[in-house]
Amino acid sequence: MYNERKEKLGILNYLAYIAIILLILIIVIVIVAKKSSKKTVEKPKEMVLYSEEQLEKIENDYSEDMAANMASFKYNAIDYYKEKLGNEKVDMVLTLQDFYDKHFIEELKVEDTKCDSENSKVEVTKKSSEYKLDFTLVCGDSKAIMDTYLSKYSYCKNGEICEKKVEKTDKKDNPTPISTPEPEPTPNPNPTPDPVPNPGDGRYTFYEYTLTPSTSVGTYSNWSNWGKDVIEPSLLVEVETKEETETKTGNCTETKEETYISGYNTETYIAGYVTKKYQVGTKKVQTGTRQVTINGKVVNQAIYTNQPIYQTKEEPVYKTKQTPIYSTREVTVDNCTGSVKYYRSRKFTYKKGINYIKYSISDNDENLLKSGYTKTGNTKEF
């Protein structure tokens, strides 16, 4: 009886041990699944500003895709308005569709659902020396809002308009953050490594790329009619020119005064100097001796000869030249024919949703270059 009870107790202990092991495995699997279900998007610590809390709140309330779309919408709108604010003709309300038409942002989606391009918008309000930007983004059943401020703050580069920058606050002390964001470099869909800040100032350099127009990314309009108005070519405007000989009608001759050469004056001038040698006299010079007998004695007697004396003198070299004599006269000019330059152009339009200007943290972004983009040499700092 004792052995039978002992055997049953051993079986129960074994089953309890197996159950504990299975429970531990289930808990580990659940924890790993939760961690892997949420993607982590690393952001440069130096760029974490107060406005990050709004994006994190949107991500917590909706989805990470929704937060990424809002960041892209916000970044491109700020980039657009920074150069437009202060202009009386600037649009104070722009929809997401307006930004599509301006080619300032690529099409925003949450999974396979396109964001509402008409009800998604940014509204600009003038407040004293600042501009408040209120963002509304509608994607499917999700609707997120965000705001920020733009002005010429003391820390803006070169006195330009930039975004208001406020230090990040502790979430425990302030659970409802006020939105005063700094632009995030999120419009580039091609994955690139995190940017490296400029030494000492915590700012980041982004390199500008532009998409070369081609039929694969858009269409050209029909050529315009030929005209005499001067048309300057640009990135989105292609220009052709031609020259034709044009004949005027009616009285196309005119009389005007003409200056002509009626004769020449001959002038003599000194072209230089030469050195000349002149003989001015002679002098006796001893050139040797000879033996002669005088009074019975043999003595040496000097021999003298006459030699010329010379002097040198600089004398000018004269040349002549002819200088023209100018006169005026009335002449008749035939202006009946002449060469005229004509211009025609056609405009390139990108497909909707294609952003032909992009920024990258790399000065040699292979993904953009392979996609047809070229580097402009322009940079921006954030």
Coordinates of N, CA, C and O in Angstrom, one line a residue, residues 13 39 51 57 104 134 139 170 200 226 258 302 352:
N13 N 4.0 14.7 -9.0 CA 5.1 15.7 -9.0 C 5.6 15.9 -10.4 O 6.0 17.0 -10.8
K39 N 7.4 47.9 -34.2 CA 8.7 48.2 -34.8 C 9.3 49.4 -34.0 O 8.6 50.3 -33.6
S51 N 8.1 68.5 -29.4 CA 7.1 68.0 -30.3 C 7.1 66.5 -30.5 O 6.1 66.0 -31.0
K57 N 2.3 60.3 -29.0 CA 0.9 60.2 -28.6 C 0.0 59.7 -29.8 O -0.8 58.8 -29.6
F104 N 5.1 68.5 -53.4 CA 5.9 68.8 -52.2 C 5.8 67.6 -51.2 O 6.5 67.6 -50.2
D134 N -1.8 74.5 -37.7 CA -2.6 73.4 -37.2 C -2.7 72.4 -38.3 O -3.3 72.6 -39.4
C139 N -6.8 59.5 -42.2 CA -6.4 58.3 -42.9 C -7.4 57.1 -42.5 O -7.3 56.6 -41.4
D170 N 9.3 66.6 -18.9 CA 9.1 65.3 -18.3 C 7.6 64.9 -18.4 O 6.7 65.7 -18.0
G200 N 29.2 70.5 -32.3 CA 29.1 71.7 -31.5 C 27.7 72.3 -31.5 O 27.3 73.0 -30.5
W226 N 5.3 79.3 -81.9 CA 6.5 80.1 -82.0 C 6.1 81.5 -81.8 O 5.1 82.0 -82.3
E258 N 27.2 108.7 -90.8 CA 28.2 107.7 -90.8 C 29.6 108.3 -90.7 O 29.9 109.3 -91.3
A302 N 113.1 105.7 -80.3 CA 111.6 105.3 -80.3 C 111.1 105.6 -81.7 O 111.5 106.5 -82.4
K352 N 1.1 62.8 -60.0 CA 0.7 63.1 -58.7 C 1.4 62.1 -57.7 O 1.5 60.9 -57.9

